[in-house]
Amino acid sequence: MPGAEASAEDRDRASPPPDGSRWAGLAIAALGGLLGGLVGGAVVLAVTVALKAMMDFVSGEATIEVIVVPLVGLALTTLVLHGFGRTASPDLPAAGAWRTFPPDAIRADITGDVVDSAGAEERFPWRLAALRAVAIFATVGLGAATGTEAPAAYLGVATGACLGDRGRRWRRLLRPAALAAGAAGVSAVMGVAAVGTAYMLELGRRHRAPLSPERVIAAVIGGVVGWRLNDVLGLTLIRLIVPREPPASVLQAVKTALFIGAISGAITAVSGALIYRAKKWHASPLIRLVLGGLAVAIAAVAIVAVAVPTAAVGPGGGAILWAENAAPVPGALLAVALLRATATTAATAAGGCGGIFVPFLAVGDLAGRVFAPGFEIGNDLAGAAGAAAGIAGGYRLPFTAMAMSLGIGGPRQAMWTCLATVVVASVVGPGAGAVIHRVTNRPGRSRSRP
C-alpha cells in the first residue's frame, strides 16, 4: 500500500545514523560539520548581504517610504506564505512539497522548525526553504522590525539538511551538516564564532537535543567556519557595541549589572512573551496583517517623531546609531526602546517572517543607555550590557549572551559586568514573562479558538 511505503520511508529517514565506532562517529561529525559550515555559511552570507543592501536602501528613502515600505513587505509575506503556500492534504501531489505546509504549521515561524527538528535534523522541511526565503526578503529586506539571525539559522539548517538528503550514503552527514550550517550562518552574521555555536546548541535544548560530543563538534566547527568566512570577507553585518571603558569601581559595576539587567531583561522578556502569543494568535492572515500592520505603522510614526526615520527601519541598527550620535535624553532612549519592542511584536503579529534576536539586542542596548548618565558609565558599556541582558532576558539564551559578551571583548572589568548583567536578566526575565502569562491567561478572559 502507498501509505505503508510512505510510513516505512519516514521511519527510515527518522532513524539515527548507523552505529559505528566512537571515532568513526566523531569523524563523521567533523566532516559533516566542515561541509555544512562551508556551504551553509556561504549561502547565509550571500542572503544576508542582499538583505542588508535592501534595508540600507529603505532607510535612505523619505520618511513616508520608511513607514509604508515595511507594510508592503508584510503584505507580500502574507501573499507568499498564505497565497502561494497551501495546506497539506491527502490529494496533494508530492511535487508540491516546496509550498505545502502541515495543517497546524505556523508558516512564518522559521525558528520553530529549527527547534522542532533539533537532534533529528533529517525531519527538517528543507523543501519549504525557497518559499520562506522569499518571505524573509519581503519582511526583513523591506525594513520590518525583525532580525537576520533566525533567517541565518533557518537557511543554514535547510542547506545542511538538503546536502545530507542526497541518498543513503550522504544521510550520515545530514545531522552534523545541518547543525553546523545553522551555527555557521549565525556566526557569519554576528561575526563571533562562539555565538553561532552557543545559539544552535542552546536553542536545540528546547527540544531536548542531546549535548553529545558529535553535536558539539559539529556546532563548534560550524561556528568557527562561519566566523572565518565573515572575517576573510571583511564584513560587518551586525554592529555589536564593544565596551571601551570599564566601571570605575565595584559598586558602579554592581549597580550597572542590577539596574541594566533588570530593565533590559524585563522589557525584552515582556516583548518575548507577547511575541510568543502573537505567533500563536488564531486569526485569519488578513486580520493579522491589518491589525498588526496598523500597530507597525503607529510604532514607526512614533519612532520617527521621537528619534529619526532610520531608527524605525530594520532590526534596530539605525536606532543605535541615533543613540550614539544624537546624545538623546534618557526619556527619549526609553521611549524608543519600548517603541522598537512594540514594532517587533506587531510585525510578528502581522505574520512577518524574521528573527527577534537582533531586535532584542537593539532594545536592550537602548534600555541600557538610559542609565549611563546617572551611573556615570560609558554609553558603550551601558549599551553592551543592555544588549547582553536583552538576549538573556527576552530570548532566554543566557549562554549565548555570555558567549557574545566574551566574544566582542573589551576591558576585563567591563566583560565581568556584562556577564553579571546576563545573570540578573536571566532571573528577571522569566519573572516578567510569567506575569504577562498570568495576565493574558487570567480566568474569565476570552480565548481564541484552538
CSV table of C-alpha atoms in Angstrom, one decimal:
chain,number,residue,atom,x,y,z
A,1,MET,CA,0.0,0.0,0.0
A,2,PRO,CA,1.3,3.5,-0.8
A,3,GLY,CA,0.6,4.7,2.8
A,4,ALA,CA,2.6,1.8,4.2
A,5,GLU,CA,5.5,2.6,1.9
A,6,ALA,CA,5.5,6.2,2.9
A,7,SER,CA,5.5,5.2,6.6
A,8,ALA,CA,8.4,2.9,6.1
A,9,GLU,CA,10.3,5.6,4.3
A,10,ASP,CA,9.6,8.1,7.1
A,11,ARG,CA,10.8,5.6,9.7
A,12,ASP,CA,14.0,5.0,7.7
A,13,ARG,CA,14.6,8.7,7.3
A,14,ALA,CA,13.9,9.4,11.0
A,15,SER,CA,16.1,6.6,12.2
A,16,PRO,CA,19.5,7.6,13.7
A,17,PRO,CA,22.6,7.1,11.6
A,18,PRO,CA,24.1,3.5,11.7
A,19,ASP,CA,26.1,2.7,14.7
A,20,GLY,CA,29.8,2.6,14.4
A,21,SER,CA,32.9,3.2,16.5
A,22,ARG,CA,33.1,6.3,18.6
A,23,TRP,CA,36.0,7.6,16.5
A,24,ALA,CA,34.1,7.0,13.3
A,25,GLY,CA,31.1,8.9,14.7
A,26,LEU,CA,33.3,11.8,15.6
A,27,ALA,CA,35.0,11.8,12.2
A,28,ILE,CA,31.6,11.9,10.5
A,29,ALA,CA,30.5,14.8,12.8
A,30,ALA,CA,33.7,16.7,11.8
A,31,LEU,CA,33.3,16.0,8.1
A,32,GLY,CA,29.6,16.9,8.1
A,33,GLY,CA,30.4,20.0,10.2
A,34,LEU,CA,33.0,21.2,7.8
A,35,LEU,CA,30.8,20.6,4.7
A,36,GLY,CA,27.7,22.1,6.2
A,37,GLY,CA,29.7,25.0,7.7
A,38,LEU,CA,31.3,26.0,4.4
A,39,VAL,CA,28.2,25.6,2.2
A,40,GLY,CA,25.7,26.8,4.7
A,41,GLY,CA,27.8,29.8,5.8
A,42,ALA,CA,28.3,30.8,2.2
A,43,VAL,CA,24.6,30.6,1.4
A,44,VAL,CA,23.7,32.6,4.5
A,45,LEU,CA,26.3,35.3,3.8
A,46,ALA,CA,25.0,35.8,0.3
A,47,VAL,CA,21.4,36.1,1.5
A,48,THR,CA,22.3,38.4,4.4
A,49,VAL,CA,24.4,40.8,2.3
A,50,ALA,CA,21.4,41.1,0.0
A,51,LEU,CA,19.1,41.7,2.9
A,52,LYS,CA,21.4,44.4,4.3
A,53,ALA,CA,21.6,46.1,1.0
A,54,MET,CA,17.8,46.2,0.8
A,55,MET,CA,17.5,47.5,4.3
A,56,ASP,CA,20.1,50.2,3.7
A,57,PHE,CA,18.1,51.3,0.6
A,58,VAL,CA,14.8,51.5,2.5
A,59,SER,CA,16.4,53.5,5.4
A,60,GLY,CA,17.8,56.0,2.9
A,61,GLU,CA,14.3,56.9,1.5
A,62,ALA,CA,12.0,59.6,2.6
A,63,THR,CA,10.0,59.4,5.8
A,64,ILE,CA,6.8,58.2,4.1
A,65,GLU,CA,8.6,55.4,2.4
A,66,VAL,CA,10.3,54.4,5.6
A,67,ILE,CA,6.8,53.9,7.1
A,68,VAL,CA,5.0,52.4,4.1
A,69,VAL,CA,7.6,50.0,2.6
A,70,PRO,CA,7.7,47.7,5.6
A,71,LEU,CA,3.9,47.4,5.4
A,72,VAL,CA,4.2,46.4,1.8
A,73,GLY,CA,6.8,43.8,2.8
A,74,LEU,CA,4.4,42.3,5.4
A,75,ALA,CA,1.6,42.2,2.8
A,76,LEU,CA,3.9,40.4,0.3
A,77,THR,CA,4.9,38.0,3.1
A,78,THR,CA,1.3,37.1,3.7
A,79,LEU,CA,0.7,36.7,0.0
A,80,VAL,CA,3.7,34.4,-0.4
A,81,LEU,CA,3.1,32.2,2.7
A,82,HIS,CA,-0.7,32.1,2.5
A,83,GLY,CA,-1.4,32.7,-1.1
A,84,PHE,CA,1.2,30.6,-2.8
A,85,GLY,CA,1.6,28.3,0.2
A,86,ARG,CA,-1.0,25.7,0.8
A,87,THR,CA,-2.1,23.3,3.5
A,88,ALA,CA,-1.2,19.6,3.1
A,89,SER,CA,-4.0,17.1,2.3
A,90,PRO,CA,-4.1,13.5,1.0
A,91,ASP,CA,-4.9,14.5,-2.5
A,92,LEU,CA,-1.9,16.9,-3.0
A,93,PRO,CA,0.9,15.6,-5.2
A,94,ALA,CA,4.3,15.1,-3.8
A,95,ALA,CA,5.7,17.6,-6.3
A,96,GLY,CA,4.1,20.4,-4.4
A,97,ALA,CA,6.2,19.8,-1.3
A,98,TRP,CA,8.1,23.1,-1.9
A,99,ARG,CA,4.9,25.1,-0.9
A,100,THR,CA,2.9,22.6,1.2
A,101,PHE,CA,2.7,23.2,4.9
A,102,PRO,CA,1.4,20.8,7.6
A,103,PRO,CA,-2.2,21.7,8.7
A,104,ASP,CA,-1.0,23.0,12.1
A,105,ALA,CA,2.1,24.8,10.9
A,106,ILE,CA,2.7,28.5,11.8
A,107,ARG,CA,4.0,29.4,8.3
A,108,ALA,CA,6.1,32.4,9.4
A,109,ASP,CA,7.7,30.7,12.4
A,110,ILE,CA,11.1,29.7,10.9
A,111,THR,CA,12.7,29.4,14.3
A,112,GLY,CA,10.1,26.8,15.3
A,113,ASP,CA,11.3,24.4,12.5
A,114,VAL,CA,14.9,24.8,13.8
A,115,VAL,CA,13.8,23.9,17.3
A,116,ASP,CA,11.4,21.1,16.4
A,117,SER,CA,14.0,19.3,14.3
A,118,ALA,CA,16.9,19.7,16.7
A,119,GLY,CA,18.5,16.3,17.2
A,120,ALA,CA,16.6,14.9,14.3
A,121,GLU,CA,17.5,17.3,11.5
A,122,GLU,CA,16.5,14.7,8.9
A,123,ARG,CA,12.9,15.8,9.7
A,124,PHE,CA,13.6,19.4,8.8
A,125,PRO,CA,11.3,20.5,6.0
A,126,TRP,CA,14.0,22.0,3.8
A,127,ARG,CA,11.9,22.0,0.7
A,128,LEU,CA,9.9,24.9,2.1
A,129,ALA,CA,13.1,27.0,2.3
A,130,ALA,CA,12.8,28.6,-1.1
A,131,LEU,CA,9.3,29.9,-0.4
A,132,ARG,CA,10.2,31.1,3.0
A,133,ALA,CA,13.3,32.8,1.7
A,134,VAL,CA,11.1,34.9,-0.5
A,135,ALA,CA,9.0,35.8,2.6
A,136,ILE,CA,12.2,36.6,4.5
A,137,PHE,CA,13.3,39.0,1.8
A,138,ALA,CA,9.8,40.6,1.9
A,139,THR,CA,9.8,41.0,5.7
A,140,VAL,CA,13.4,41.7,6.7
A,141,GLY,CA,14.7,43.1,3.4
A,142,LEU,CA,11.9,45.7,3.2
A,143,GLY,CA,12.6,47.0,6.6
A,144,ALA,CA,10.2,45.4,9.2
A,145,ALA,CA,11.5,45.4,12.8
A,146,THR,CA,12.8,41.8,12.6
A,147,GLY,CA,16.2,40.3,12.6
A,148,THR,CA,18.5,38.4,10.4
A,149,GLU,CA,19.7,35.7,12.9
A,150,ALA,CA,16.6,33.5,12.6
A,151,PRO,CA,16.8,33.5,8.8
A,152,ALA,CA,20.5,32.7,9.1
A,153,ALA,CA,19.9,29.7,11.3
A,154,TYR,CA,16.9,28.5,9.3
A,155,LEU,CA,18.5,28.8,5.9
A,156,GLY,CA,21.7,27.3,7.2
A,157,VAL,CA,19.9,24.3,8.6
A,158,ALA,CA,17.9,23.9,5.4
A,159,THR,CA,21.1,24.0,3.4
A,160,GLY,CA,22.8,21.3,5.5
A,161,ALA,CA,19.7,19.1,5.5
A,162,CYS,CA,19.5,19.4,1.7
A,163,LEU,CA,23.1,18.4,1.4
A,164,GLY,CA,22.6,15.4,3.5
A,165,ASP,CA,19.4,14.3,1.8
A,166,ARG,CA,21.2,13.2,-1.3
A,167,GLY,CA,20.9,9.5,-0.7
A,168,ARG,CA,21.7,6.8,1.8
A,169,ARG,CA,25.5,7.4,1.8
A,170,TRP,CA,25.1,11.1,2.4
A,171,ARG,CA,22.5,10.7,5.1
A,172,ARG,CA,25.0,10.0,7.9
A,173,LEU,CA,26.3,13.5,7.3
A,174,LEU,CA,22.9,15.1,7.5
A,175,ARG,CA,22.6,15.9,11.2
A,176,PRO,CA,26.1,17.3,11.7
A,177,ALA,CA,25.9,19.2,8.4
A,178,ALA,CA,22.5,20.8,9.2
A,179,LEU,CA,23.6,21.7,12.7
A,180,ALA,CA,27.0,23.1,11.6
A,181,ALA,CA,25.4,25.1,8.7
A,182,GLY,CA,23.0,26.7,11.2
A,183,ALA,CA,25.8,27.6,13.5
A,184,ALA,CA,27.9,28.9,10.6
A,185,GLY,CA,25.1,31.0,9.4
A,186,VAL,CA,24.6,32.7,12.8
A,187,SER,CA,28.3,33.2,13.4
A,188,ALA,CA,28.8,34.6,9.9
A,189,VAL,CA,26.1,37.2,10.5
A,190,MET,CA,27.2,38.1,14.1
A,191,GLY,CA,30.9,37.9,13.4
A,192,VAL,CA,31.6,35.9,16.6
A,193,ALA,CA,32.3,32.2,16.4
A,194,ALA,CA,31.0,31.2,19.8
A,195,VAL,CA,27.7,32.9,19.3
A,196,GLY,CA,26.6,30.6,16.4
A,197,THR,CA,27.8,27.6,18.3
A,198,ALA,CA,26.0,28.5,21.6
A,199,TYR,CA,22.9,29.7,19.8
A,200,MET,CA,22.3,26.4,17.9
A,201,LEU,CA,23.2,24.2,20.9
A,202,GLU,CA,21.2,26.2,23.4
A,203,LEU,CA,18.2,26.5,21.1
A,204,GLY,CA,18.3,22.8,20.5
A,205,ARG,CA,18.0,22.1,24.2
A,206,ARG,CA,14.4,23.4,24.0
A,207,HIS,CA,13.7,20.2,22.0
A,208,ARG,CA,15.9,18.2,24.4
A,209,ALA,CA,18.5,17.7,21.8
A,210,PRO,CA,21.5,15.9,23.5
A,211,LEU,CA,24.8,17.7,24.0
A,212,SER,CA,26.7,14.8,22.6
A,213,PRO,CA,30.3,15.1,21.5
A,214,GLU,CA,29.2,14.7,17.9
A,215,ARG,CA,26.8,17.6,18.1
A,216,VAL,CA,29.2,19.8,20.0
A,217,ILE,CA,32.0,19.1,17.4
A,218,ALA,CA,29.7,19.9,14.5
A,219,ALA,CA,28.4,23.1,16.1
A,220,VAL,CA,31.9,24.3,17.0
A,221,ILE,CA,33.3,23.6,13.5
A,222,GLY,CA,30.3,25.4,12.0
A,223,GLY,CA,30.7,28.4,14.3
A,224,VAL,CA,34.4,28.7,13.5
A,225,VAL,CA,33.9,28.3,9.8
A,226,GLY,CA,31.1,30.9,9.7
A,227,TRP,CA,33.2,33.4,11.7
A,228,ARG,CA,36.2,32.8,9.4
A,229,LEU,CA,34.1,33.4,6.3
A,230,ASN,CA,32.9,36.7,7.8
A,231,ASP,CA,36.5,37.7,8.7
A,232,VAL,CA,38.1,36.8,5.4
A,233,LEU,CA,35.5,38.8,3.5
A,234,GLY,CA,35.8,41.7,6.0
A,235,LEU,CA,32.0,42.0,6.6
A,236,THR,CA,30.2,43.9,9.3
A,237,LEU,CA,26.6,42.7,9.1
A,238,ILE,CA,25.6,43.3,12.7
A,239,ARG,CA,27.2,46.2,14.6
A,240,LEU,CA,28.0,44.9,18.1
A,241,ILE,CA,29.0,47.5,20.7
A,242,VAL,CA,32.3,46.9,22.3
A,243,PRO,CA,32.7,48.3,25.8
A,244,ARG,CA,35.7,50.6,25.9
A,245,GLU,CA,35.6,52.0,29.4
A,246,PRO,CA,35.4,49.7,32.4
A,247,PRO,CA,33.4,50.6,35.5
A,248,ALA,CA,35.3,52.8,37.9
A,249,SER,CA,34.5,50.7,41.0
A,250,VAL,CA,32.9,47.5,42.1
A,251,LEU,CA,29.9,49.5,43.4
A,252,GLN,CA,29.4,51.0,40.0
A,253,ALA,CA,29.7,47.6,38.3
A,254,VAL,CA,27.1,46.1,40.7
A,255,LYS,CA,24.7,49.0,40.1
A,256,THR,CA,25.2,48.7,36.3
A,257,ALA,CA,24.5,44.9,36.4
A,258,LEU,CA,21.5,45.2,38.6
A,259,PHE,CA,19.6,48.1,37.0
A,260,ILE,CA,20.5,47.5,33.4
A,261,GLY,CA,20.0,43.7,33.8
A,262,ALA,CA,16.6,44.4,35.3
A,263,ILE,CA,15.2,46.9,32.9
A,264,SER,CA,16.6,45.4,29.7
A,265,GLY,CA,15.7,41.9,30.8
A,266,ALA,CA,12.2,42.9,31.8
A,267,ILE,CA,11.4,44.9,28.6
A,268,THR,CA,12.6,42.1,26.3
A,269,ALA,CA,11.0,39.4,28.4
A,270,VAL,CA,7.6,41.1,28.2
A,271,SER,CA,8.1,41.5,24.5
A,272,GLY,CA,9.2,37.9,24.1
A,273,ALA,CA,6.1,36.7,25.9
A,274,LEU,CA,3.8,38.9,23.8
A,275,ILE,CA,5.7,37.8,20.6
A,276,TYR,CA,5.1,34.2,21.5
A,277,ARG,CA,1.4,34.8,21.9
A,278,ALA,CA,1.4,36.8,18.6
A,279,LYS,CA,2.9,33.8,16.8
A,280,LYS,CA,0.1,31.5,18.3
A,281,TRP,CA,-2.6,34.0,17.5
A,282,HIS,CA,-5.5,32.2,15.9
A,283,ALA,CA,-6.8,34.7,13.4
A,284,SER,CA,-7.0,34.8,9.6
A,285,PRO,CA,-3.9,36.0,7.8
A,286,LEU,CA,-5.8,39.1,6.6
A,287,ILE,CA,-6.9,40.1,10.1
A,288,ARG,CA,-3.4,39.6,11.3
A,289,LEU,CA,-2.0,41.7,8.5
A,290,VAL,CA,-4.5,44.6,9.0
A,291,LEU,CA,-4.3,44.8,12.8
A,292,GLY,CA,-0.6,44.0,13.1
A,293,GLY,CA,0.3,46.3,10.2
A,294,LEU,CA,-1.7,49.1,11.8
A,295,ALA,CA,0.3,48.7,15.0
A,296,VAL,CA,3.6,48.6,13.0
A,297,ALA,CA,2.7,51.9,11.3
A,298,ILE,CA,1.8,53.6,14.6
A,299,ALA,CA,5.0,52.5,16.2
A,300,ALA,CA,7.0,53.7,13.2
A,301,VAL,CA,5.4,57.1,13.2
A,302,ALA,CA,6.1,57.4,16.9
A,303,ILE,CA,9.7,56.4,16.5
A,304,VAL,CA,10.2,59.0,13.7
A,305,ALA,CA,8.6,61.7,16.0
A,306,VAL,CA,10.9,60.8,18.9
A,307,ALA,CA,14.1,60.0,17.0
A,308,VAL,CA,14.9,59.9,13.3
A,309,PRO,CA,13.3,57.9,10.4
A,310,THR,CA,16.3,55.5,10.1
A,311,ALA,CA,15.6,54.4,13.8
A,312,ALA,CA,12.3,52.8,12.6
A,313,VAL,CA,13.9,50.6,9.9
A,314,GLY,CA,15.1,47.1,10.3
A,315,PRO,CA,16.2,45.2,13.4
A,316,GLY,CA,17.5,48.4,15.2
A,317,GLY,CA,20.9,49.4,13.9
A,318,GLY,CA,19.6,52.8,12.9
A,319,ALA,CA,18.2,53.3,16.4
A,320,ILE,CA,21.6,52.6,18.0
A,321,LEU,CA,23.4,54.9,15.6
A,322,TRP,CA,20.9,57.6,16.6
A,323,ALA,CA,21.5,56.9,20.3
A,324,GLU,CA,25.3,57.2,19.7
A,325,ASN,CA,25.3,60.4,17.6
A,326,ALA,CA,22.3,62.4,18.9
A,327,ALA,CA,23.0,62.1,22.6
A,328,PRO,CA,19.3,61.9,23.4
A,329,VAL,CA,17.9,62.3,26.9
A,330,PRO,CA,17.2,59.1,28.9
A,331,GLY,CA,13.4,59.5,28.5
A,332,ALA,CA,13.8,59.5,24.7
A,333,LEU,CA,16.0,56.4,24.8
A,334,LEU,CA,13.5,54.5,26.9
A,335,ALA,CA,10.6,55.6,24.7
A,336,VAL,CA,12.4,54.4,21.5
A,337,ALA,CA,13.4,51.1,23.3
A,338,LEU,CA,9.7,50.5,24.1
A,339,LEU,CA,8.5,51.5,20.7
A,340,ARG,CA,11.1,49.2,19.0
A,341,ALA,CA,9.9,46.3,21.1
A,342,THR,CA,6.3,47.2,20.1
A,343,ALA,CA,7.2,47.3,16.4
A,344,THR,CA,8.9,43.9,16.6
A,345,THR,CA,5.8,42.4,18.4
A,346,ALA,CA,3.5,44.0,15.9
A,347,ALA,CA,5.5,42.7,12.9
A,348,THR,CA,5.3,39.2,14.3
A,349,ALA,CA,1.5,39.6,14.9
A,350,ALA,CA,1.2,40.7,11.3
A,351,GLY,CA,2.8,37.5,10.0
A,352,GLY,CA,6.3,38.7,9.5
A,353,CYS,CA,9.0,36.2,8.7
A,354,GLY,CA,12.1,37.2,10.6
A,355,GLY,CA,14.0,36.9,13.9
A,356,ILE,CA,13.8,38.7,17.2
A,357,PHE,CA,17.4,38.1,18.5
A,358,VAL,CA,18.9,41.1,16.8
A,359,PRO,CA,15.9,43.4,17.6
A,360,PHE,CA,16.3,42.4,21.3
A,361,LEU,CA,20.0,43.4,21.0
A,362,ALA,CA,18.9,46.9,20.0
A,363,VAL,CA,16.1,47.1,22.5
A,364,GLY,CA,18.4,46.0,25.3
A,365,ASP,CA,21.1,48.4,24.1
A,366,LEU,CA,18.8,51.4,24.1
A,367,ALA,CA,17.3,50.5,27.5
A,368,GLY,CA,20.8,50.1,29.0
A,369,ARG,CA,21.9,53.5,27.8
A,370,VAL,CA,19.1,55.1,29.9
A,371,PHE,CA,21.3,54.6,33.0
A,372,ALA,CA,24.6,55.8,31.5
A,373,PRO,CA,24.3,59.4,32.7
A,374,GLY,CA,23.0,58.6,36.2
A,375,PHE,CA,25.6,55.9,36.9
A,376,GLU,CA,28.4,57.9,35.1
A,377,ILE,CA,29.4,55.0,33.0
A,378,GLY,CA,30.3,54.9,29.3
A,379,ASN,CA,27.5,54.6,26.8
A,380,ASP,CA,29.3,51.7,25.2
A,381,LEU,CA,29.4,49.7,28.4
A,382,ALA,CA,25.7,50.5,29.1
A,383,GLY,CA,24.8,49.5,25.6
A,384,ALA,CA,26.8,46.3,25.6
A,385,ALA,CA,25.5,45.2,29.0
A,386,GLY,CA,21.9,46.1,27.9
A,387,ALA,CA,22.3,44.1,24.7
A,388,ALA,CA,23.5,41.0,26.5
A,389,ALA,CA,20.6,41.4,29.0
A,390,GLY,CA,18.2,41.6,26.1
A,391,ILE,CA,19.3,38.2,24.8
A,392,ALA,CA,19.3,36.6,28.2
A,393,GLY,CA,16.0,38.0,29.4
A,394,GLY,CA,14.0,38.2,26.2
A,395,TYR,CA,15.3,35.3,24.1
A,396,ARG,CA,16.1,33.1,27.2
A,397,LEU,CA,19.6,32.2,25.8
A,398,PRO,CA,21.9,33.2,28.7
A,399,PHE,CA,24.9,31.1,27.5
A,400,THR,CA,24.6,32.7,24.0
A,401,ALA,CA,24.6,36.1,25.7
A,402,MET,CA,27.7,35.2,27.7
A,403,ALA,CA,29.4,33.9,24.5
A,404,MET,CA,28.6,37.2,22.8
A,405,SER,CA,29.9,39.3,25.7
A,406,LEU,CA,33.2,37.3,25.8
A,407,GLY,CA,33.5,37.3,22.1
A,408,ILE,CA,33.2,41.0,21.5
A,409,GLY,CA,36.0,41.7,24.0
A,410,GLY,CA,36.8,44.9,25.9
A,411,PRO,CA,38.4,45.5,29.3
A,412,ARG,CA,38.1,42.6,31.7
A,413,GLN,CA,36.1,44.5,34.3
A,414,ALA,CA,33.6,45.5,31.6
A,415,MET,CA,33.2,41.9,30.4
A,416,TRP,CA,32.6,40.8,34.0
A,417,THR,CA,30.0,43.5,34.3
A,418,CYS,CA,28.2,42.3,31.2
A,419,LEU,CA,28.3,38.7,32.4
A,420,ALA,CA,26.8,39.8,35.7
A,421,THR,CA,24.1,41.7,33.8
A,422,VAL,CA,23.3,38.5,32.0
A,423,VAL,CA,22.8,36.7,35.3
A,424,VAL,CA,20.4,39.4,36.6
A,425,ALA,CA,18.4,39.4,33.3
A,426,SER,CA,18.2,35.6,33.4
A,427,VAL,CA,16.4,35.9,36.8
A,428,VAL,CA,14.3,39.0,36.0
A,429,GLY,CA,13.3,37.8,32.5
A,430,PRO,CA,11.3,34.6,33.5
A,431,GLY,CA,9.6,36.5,36.2
A,432,ALA,CA,8.4,39.3,33.9
A,433,GLY,CA,7.3,36.7,31.3
A,434,ALA,CA,5.4,34.8,34.0
A,435,VAL,CA,3.5,38.0,34.9
A,436,ILE,CA,2.5,38.6,31.3
A,437,HIS,CA,1.4,34.9,31.0
A,438,ARG,CA,-0.8,35.2,34.1
A,439,VAL,CA,-2.3,38.5,32.9
A,440,THR,CA,-3.1,37.2,29.4
A,441,ASN,CA,-4.4,33.9,30.7
A,442,ARG,CA,-6.4,35.1,33.7
A,443,PRO,CA,-9.7,33.3,34.5
A,444,GLY,CA,-12.7,34.6,32.6
A,445,ARG,CA,-10.6,36.1,29.8
A,446,SER,CA,-11.9,35.1,26.3
A,447,ARG,CA,-9.5,33.0,24.3
A,448,SER,CA,-9.1,32.4,20.6
A,449,ARG,CA,-10.3,29.2,19.1
A,450,PRO,CA,-7.7,26.4,19.1
